Structure formats: C-alpha cells, structure tokens
Short mmCIF file of C-alpha atoms in Angstrom, two decimals:
data_model
loop_
_atom_site.label_atom_id
_atom_site.label_comp_id
_atom_site.label_asym_id
_atom_site.label_seq_id
_atom_site.Cartn_x
_atom_site.Cartn_y
_atom_site.Cartn_z
CA UNK A 14 -17.75 -9.51 2.78
CA UNK A 15 -17.52 -7.30 -0.26
CA UNK A 16 -13.73 -6.12 0.37
CA UNK A 17 -10.68 -7.12 -1.51
CA UNK A 18 -9.89 -11.14 -0.77
CA UNK A 19 -6.55 -12.87 -1.29
CA UNK A 20 -5.72 -16.60 -0.98
CA UNK A 21 -3.74 -18.11 0.57
CA UNK A 22 -3.35 -15.66 3.60
CA UNK A 23 0.28 -17.80 4.29
CA UNK A 24 2.32 -19.98 2.36
CA UNK A 25 5.66 -21.78 3.29
CA UNK A 26 7.46 -23.21 0.50
CA UNK A 27 10.98 -24.29 -0.14
CA UNK A 28 13.70 -22.61 -2.52
CA UNK A 29 12.97 -23.56 -6.18
CA UNK A 30 9.30 -24.33 -5.92
CA UNK A 31 6.67 -22.38 -7.82
CA UNK A 32 3.86 -20.38 -5.95
CA UNK A 33 0.50 -19.05 -6.99
CA UNK A 34 -1.65 -16.45 -5.14
CA UNK A 35 -5.06 -15.27 -5.84
CA UNK A 36 -6.75 -11.91 -5.61
CA UNK A 37 -10.39 -11.27 -5.93
CA UNK A 38 -11.05 -7.51 -6.14
CA UNK A 39 -14.10 -5.61 -4.82
CA UNK A 40 -16.89 -6.00 -7.06
CA UNK A 41 -16.92 -3.67 -10.19
CA UNK A 42 -13.37 -2.28 -9.60
CA UNK A 43 -11.84 -2.58 -12.99
CA UNK A 44 -8.01 -1.75 -11.83
CA UNK A 45 -6.43 -4.27 -9.74
CA UNK A 46 -2.80 -3.82 -8.46
CA UNK A 47 0.03 -6.09 -6.86
CA UNK A 48 2.44 -4.72 -4.35
CA UNK A 49 5.10 -6.57 -2.32
CA UNK A 50 6.05 -5.42 1.18
CA UNK A 51 8.98 -6.48 3.18
CA UNK A 52 9.44 -5.95 6.78
CA UNK A 53 9.59 -2.63 7.97
CA UNK A 54 9.38 -1.22 4.58
CA UNK A 55 6.06 0.14 2.33
CA UNK A 56 4.31 -1.47 0.16
CA UNK A 57 6.19 -1.24 -3.54
CA UNK A 58 4.14 -1.67 -6.60
CA UNK A 59 4.71 -4.76 -8.82
CA UNK A 60 2.35 -4.61 -11.45
CA UNK A 61 -1.52 -3.64 -12.02
CA UNK A 62 -4.44 -4.40 -14.62
CA UNK A 63 -7.17 -2.39 -16.08
CA UNK A 64 -9.95 -5.17 -16.88
CA UNK A 65 -7.99 -8.08 -18.12
CA UNK A 66 -5.11 -5.87 -19.82
CA UNK A 67 -1.97 -5.50 -17.75
CA UNK A 68 -0.97 -1.88 -18.16
CA UNK A 69 2.40 -1.76 -16.27
CA UNK A 70 5.18 -3.39 -14.73
CA UNK A 71 7.62 -2.64 -12.18
CA UNK A 72 11.36 -3.10 -12.46
CA UNK A 73 11.15 -5.26 -9.53
CA UNK A 74 9.14 -7.93 -11.43
CA UNK A 75 11.79 -10.26 -12.57
CA UNK A 76 11.16 -12.66 -15.23
CA UNK A 77 10.20 -15.21 -12.65
CA UNK A 78 7.02 -13.50 -11.69
CA UNK A 79 3.88 -13.47 -13.85
CA UNK A 80 0.51 -12.05 -13.35
CA UNK A 81 -2.64 -12.75 -15.03
CA UNK A 82 -6.39 -11.36 -14.83
CA UNK A 83 -7.95 -13.57 -17.56
CA UNK A 84 -11.58 -12.43 -17.47
CA UNK A 85 -10.96 -8.87 -15.63
CA UNK A 86 -12.11 -10.32 -12.53
CA UNK A 87 -9.77 -12.36 -9.81
CA UNK A 88 -6.12 -12.26 -10.51
CA UNK A 89 -3.36 -14.66 -10.09
CA UNK A 90 0.30 -13.97 -9.30
CA UNK A 91 2.91 -16.71 -9.76
CA UNK A 92 6.51 -16.90 -8.51
CA UNK A 93 8.34 -19.41 -10.23
CA UNK A 94 11.40 -21.00 -8.84
CA UNK A 95 11.40 -19.14 -5.69
CA UNK A 96 14.17 -17.80 -3.68
CA UNK A 97 14.54 -16.50 -0.17
CA UNK A 98 14.48 -13.24 -1.08
CA UNK A 99 11.21 -13.56 -2.38
CA UNK A 100 9.77 -13.79 1.18
CA UNK A 101 7.58 -11.13 1.80
CA UNK A 102 3.68 -10.01 2.13
CA UNK A 103 2.21 -9.77 -1.32
CA UNK A 104 -0.35 -7.11 -1.37
CA UNK A 105 -3.49 -6.81 -3.90
CA UNK A 106 -5.26 -3.65 -4.07
CA UNK A 107 -8.08 -2.66 -6.32
CA UNK A 108 -10.20 0.72 -7.44
CA UNK A 109 -12.58 2.04 -10.19
CA UNK A 110 -10.44 3.50 -13.18
CA UNK A 111 -12.25 7.01 -12.58
CA UNK A 112 -10.69 7.10 -9.16
CA UNK A 113 -7.73 5.02 -9.71
CA UNK A 114 -5.81 6.84 -6.56
CA UNK A 115 -8.23 5.47 -4.17
CA UNK A 116 -6.97 2.00 -3.82
CA UNK A 117 -8.47 -0.41 -1.23
CA UNK A 118 -6.17 -3.18 -0.32
CA UNK A 119 -6.62 -6.97 0.73
CA UNK A 120 -5.14 -8.77 3.57
CA UNK A 121 -2.25 -10.06 1.89
CA UNK A 122 -0.52 -13.25 0.99
CA UNK A 123 2.40 -13.71 3.62
CA UNK A 124 5.02 -16.13 1.54
CA UNK A 125 8.15 -17.62 3.41
CA UNK A 126 10.66 -19.32 1.37
CA UNK A 127 12.98 -21.42 3.26
CA UNK B 21 15.70 7.04 -4.87
CA UNK B 22 12.91 7.26 -2.08
CA UNK B 23 10.18 9.95 -3.80
CA UNK B 24 8.26 9.90 -0.25
CA UNK B 25 10.22 10.49 2.90
CA UNK B 26 8.52 9.63 6.09
CA UNK B 27 9.50 10.58 9.74
CA UNK B 28 9.57 9.48 12.59
CA UNK B 29 10.34 5.64 11.82
CA UNK B 30 8.88 5.30 15.56
CA UNK B 31 6.71 7.02 18.01
CA UNK B 32 5.52 6.51 21.61
CA UNK B 33 2.53 9.00 22.57
CA UNK B 34 0.65 8.80 25.83
CA UNK B 35 -3.14 8.24 25.75
CA UNK B 36 -5.04 11.44 25.13
CA UNK B 37 -2.15 13.06 23.11
CA UNK B 38 -1.47 14.14 19.87
CA UNK B 39 0.29 12.00 17.28
CA UNK B 40 2.10 14.02 14.64
CA UNK B 41 3.66 12.18 11.51
CA UNK B 42 5.51 14.02 8.88
CA UNK B 43 6.16 13.32 5.14
CA UNK B 44 8.14 15.14 2.23
CA UNK B 45 8.06 14.59 -1.48
CA UNK B 46 9.95 15.53 -4.56
CA UNK B 47 7.94 15.07 -7.45
CA UNK B 48 5.27 18.22 -7.93
CA UNK B 49 3.21 15.95 -10.21
CA UNK B 50 1.83 14.46 -7.28
CA UNK B 51 -1.41 14.95 -6.99
CA UNK B 52 -3.19 12.88 -4.52
CA UNK B 53 -2.06 12.31 -0.79
CA UNK B 54 -3.30 9.47 1.07
CA UNK B 55 -2.39 8.12 4.59
CA UNK B 56 -3.06 4.37 5.35
CA UNK B 57 -3.12 2.66 8.64
CA UNK B 58 -1.78 -1.08 9.04
CA UNK B 59 -2.20 -3.43 11.84
CA UNK B 60 0.06 -6.79 12.27
CA UNK B 61 -0.80 -9.39 9.69
CA UNK B 62 -3.30 -7.07 8.21
CA UNK B 63 -3.35 -5.14 4.90
CA UNK B 64 -3.17 -1.49 4.75
CA UNK B 65 -6.49 0.41 5.20
CA UNK B 66 -7.25 3.73 3.79
CA UNK B 67 -7.65 6.32 6.52
CA UNK B 68 -7.72 9.75 5.21
CA UNK B 69 -6.62 11.56 1.79
CA UNK B 70 -6.01 14.84 0.44
CA UNK B 71 -5.48 16.87 -2.87
CA UNK B 72 -3.09 19.83 -3.07
CA UNK B 73 -5.45 22.40 -3.61
CA UNK B 74 -6.66 22.30 -0.07
CA UNK B 75 -4.46 22.96 3.10
CA UNK B 76 -6.19 20.82 5.45
CA UNK B 77 -8.78 17.89 5.81
CA UNK B 78 -10.23 16.74 8.85
CA UNK B 79 -11.89 13.53 9.56
CA UNK B 80 -12.92 12.76 13.22
CA UNK B 81 -10.04 12.60 15.20
CA UNK B 82 -7.48 12.41 11.90
CA UNK B 83 -6.26 15.41 10.03
CA UNK B 84 -3.90 15.80 7.35
CA UNK B 85 -1.89 18.98 7.03
CA UNK B 86 -0.50 19.90 3.84
CA UNK B 87 2.06 22.58 2.61
CA UNK B 88 2.47 22.78 -1.28
CA UNK B 89 5.31 24.96 -1.34
CA UNK B 90 7.13 23.04 1.04
CA UNK B 91 6.12 19.67 -0.29
CA UNK B 92 5.35 18.29 2.95
CA UNK B 93 2.21 16.71 4.63
CA UNK B 94 1.41 15.63 7.52
CA UNK B 95 -0.97 13.43 10.08
CA UNK B 96 -2.10 14.66 13.09
CA UNK B 97 -4.10 11.68 15.45
CA UNK B 98 -5.96 13.92 18.17
CA UNK B 99 -6.84 12.24 21.63
CA UNK B 100 -4.58 9.21 20.73
CA UNK B 101 -6.10 5.86 21.96
CA UNK B 102 -4.30 2.61 22.30
CA UNK B 103 -6.40 1.25 19.40
CA UNK B 104 -4.55 3.40 17.58
CA UNK B 105 -1.23 1.91 17.65
CA UNK B 106 -0.38 0.65 14.39
CA UNK B 107 1.79 1.46 11.63
CA UNK B 108 0.89 4.44 9.59
CA UNK B 109 2.25 4.93 5.88
CA UNK B 110 1.83 8.19 3.82
CA UNK B 111 1.74 7.74 -0.12
CA UNK B 112 1.58 9.97 -3.18
CA UNK B 113 0.08 9.10 -6.54
CA UNK B 114 0.11 10.73 -9.81
CA UNK B 115 -2.12 10.01 -12.89
CA UNK B 116 -0.84 6.79 -14.46
CA UNK B 117 1.17 5.46 -11.94
CA UNK B 118 0.80 3.28 -8.71
CA UNK B 119 0.99 4.55 -5.09
CA UNK B 120 4.28 5.37 -3.93
CA UNK B 121 4.80 4.74 -0.14
CA UNK B 122 6.82 6.13 2.79
CA UNK B 123 8.71 3.58 4.98
CA UNK B 124 6.31 4.18 7.49
CA UNK B 125 5.88 5.06 11.15
CA UNK B 126 5.40 2.54 13.97
CA UNK B 127 3.04 4.11 16.49
CA UNK B 128 2.58 3.01 20.15
CA UNK B 129 0.10 4.87 22.42
CA UNK B 130 0.54 4.03 26.12
CA UNK B 131 -2.36 3.81 28.64
#
C-alpha cells in the first residue's frame, strides 16, 4: 500500500494524559499536513511541513499540541494534557510541493478523551 | 468566518438520479477547487478538482460546474448509485495556504 498511513487508528485516553499520533506520507511527498475533523464538520487545518521544516501553524494548534517531522519523512503529532474538547478525528495528508493543492489523506486517528 | 459555504447539508436521491451539491466561496484568490468523498471511519478521498480557468470538468459520472463570476461551484453525480452514499466535501485552495473545507453534504442514494 503506497498511500498515507496513520497509527493508531483509534485511541481512547483519560483527560490529562498525553497522546502521540504518527503519520507516514506517500513516498517522495515532501509536504505533510495535519487536519482535525469533528463530527459533522469538514477537516480544519492544524499545521504543515515541507520536508522537516514546519512552515505554518493554525490558531487551532494550542500550546498543548506539538508536531514534528524530524527527518522529513514521517511525522508525529503530540497532544499534552488532553481535554475532552480534543476528541476528534486527526487526519494527515501529503502532497508534493509543486502540486501542494493536490493533497491525499490518510485514514485518520480517532481520539476519544474520557 | 466560513470561507466556503456548502449546501445542502443532506441529500436523498433515488438510484439512477442526479445528485447536485453546491458550494460558494468569498476569496477570489482561491485557484483550485477539489471535491472529496468520505465514507464513515475513513479519511477523505480526492474525487475530482477544477481550476477557475475552465467552467466544467467531467470524470466518469462526476462533473464539476464552475461559475467564476458568481463565485460558485457544484458537483453533479450522474446515475447515482447506492455505493455513492457518503459525505462529500468541497474545498478551496490558494498558494501558500492549506485546503479550506465546506461543512459537508451527506448523500444517501436509495435503491
């Protein structure tokens, strides 16, 4: 399978715990995006990387959120001190920089904070 | 401030009928308009996309109609099938930004 992969697919955690999600983009895609999707809404942009550089962060990305892409390949999204409002589907997408608008999404990680 | 407005929120169509979903945008800097299809528990899948220099694009049963002056675009699904039942999202993009999505339309095709 050469598509975008995400792990885990589902995560249940208690409020206050830290969680980390992983995204593996399509091979040779140098742009990687994180989005959040809540029930009944479209995906909302969180942040994106070009290679290992984090180029933009949304105001939705509070201080409790941090994302990395250390080697320009896979990326991790960590949420510290989770809150019930963090419950959502976290989606990763990738593209090539020359066609940045053509983004391919992974299956998402569904987070439930109890 | 919602930059891409999508309607209707839900749609029921008979098998074989035409499904039409509409989107309107405000930012004239947008230069790429994709449609995504999402099944429950899955990520959005790119369906078809258009740029504002053309008024229509067709791929199989899916057609995008684009009206630049009205700042509107729509997705038409011809000969709708039960397998098309999903949530559809329109989106818009301009250079240097991420995709901005509409709120989605849940399509149900009855057999």
